[in-house]
């Protein structure tokens, strides 16, 4: 047993120090980035990503986020017919896979029909709860060989050495985050995790050293957290909870007569709800590592996107960064001695 003495930080443990700035308006901040991937391809867009969760990674979200040049990772459970709805937007859509035999067959087996189906998508998202297994590294290698021209997003991990391992195995973007998600209970159930701000800083550093990129996944509760993730070196920021509760999400709007408020259900992909829906219940050898919650209904997602981009632009002007790309260069974090209660929408 070993204890690491270094203090690791979450988004709520820091603030970004303001700096003298030449910028006069938030409008001057460039939120579109060109990114050159390890596979040689380059992508132009706004590096905010909808999570591949049932309620958030929907074709409707894909269609709307594409209008803002943002990416949507479709939930792997979006039915094939529905996925065709977003084919024409494929430049900003990721098709997601886990590591089940069916996923492997579809991705690697040259299944008639499925190969044609994957072809138009630009991104393949390989998503497993624990990206630390050799089996996953080998899987990434196989997918790289089968799909040399695709941009591969793979995760999740939270440390530098595993970020490097996945990039060297063929990933272009490594998804970073073990335990920070809003409906994730991994830290409680297993004791495993890594404070997200430190994970992003350390993994970004490792990835950038070898021409790779990272996607900070989970733990953003407010536009300020998204800004902190970019300042910490995230190339992309993936959002679940912040994009939940909108018209573009899957699920019904429920009206509560007592409070007069409208809600939508949002659940983790390892929650009982997800396992009952997709795997016929929770297997006896595992515990659910996700929650099911009700989030306030918030109308069209474009309003929330405007708030997020407003926050990011404003942060950039406070620190003198003229683009998202420049934010890490301009940012200094200060540690704070209290937990900020910045629940999105309450400020
Ligand atoms: P959020 O933006 O809501 O804080 O985090 C979204 C991320 O939480 C997802 O992209 C995914 O990585 C993670 N996540 C989603 N569902 C679950 C779950 O059931 N368990 C765990 N451990 N993580 C989850």
mmCIF file of C-alpha atoms in Angstrom, residues 7-18 197 225 228 332-342:
data_model
loop_
_atom_site.group_PDB
_atom_site.id
_atom_site.type_symbol
_atom_site.label_atom_id
_atom_site.label_comp_id
_atom_site.label_asym_id
_atom_site.label_seq_id
_atom_site.Cartn_x
_atom_site.Cartn_y
_atom_site.Cartn_z
ATOM 1 C CA UNK A 7 -3.248 17.176 -2.973
ATOM 2 C CA UNK A 8 -5.462 16.571 -6.014
ATOM 3 C CA UNK A 9 -8.201 19.039 -6.901
ATOM 4 C CA UNK A 10 -11.750 19.128 -8.215
ATOM 5 C CA UNK A 11 -13.312 22.026 -10.126
ATOM 6 C CA UNK A 12 -14.866 23.335 -6.909
ATOM 7 C CA UNK A 13 -11.457 23.538 -5.192
ATOM 8 C CA UNK A 14 -10.234 26.352 -7.438
ATOM 9 C CA UNK A 15 -11.098 29.671 -9.026
ATOM 10 C CA UNK A 16 -9.459 31.302 -12.030
ATOM 11 C CA UNK A 17 -7.486 34.438 -11.234
ATOM 12 C CA UNK A 18 -8.433 37.492 -13.337
ATOM 13 C CA UNK A 197 -9.404 19.100 -12.288
ATOM 14 C CA UNK A 225 -16.696 24.509 -14.546
ATOM 15 C CA UNK A 228 -12.109 25.633 -15.705
ATOM 16 C CA UNK A 332 -3.785 30.656 -13.232
ATOM 17 C CA UNK A 333 -5.883 28.747 -10.722
ATOM 18 C CA UNK A 334 -6.122 29.766 -7.098
ATOM 19 C CA UNK A 335 -7.042 27.178 -4.514
ATOM 20 C CA UNK A 336 -10.074 28.102 -2.434
ATOM 21 C CA UNK A 337 -10.819 26.973 1.070
ATOM 22 C CA UNK A 338 -14.515 26.371 0.657
ATOM 23 C CA UNK A 339 -16.768 24.386 -1.641
ATOM 24 C CA UNK A 340 -18.521 26.705 -4.053
ATOM 25 C CA UNK A 341 -22.162 25.982 -4.289
ATOM 26 C CA UNK A 342 -22.555 26.683 -7.970
#
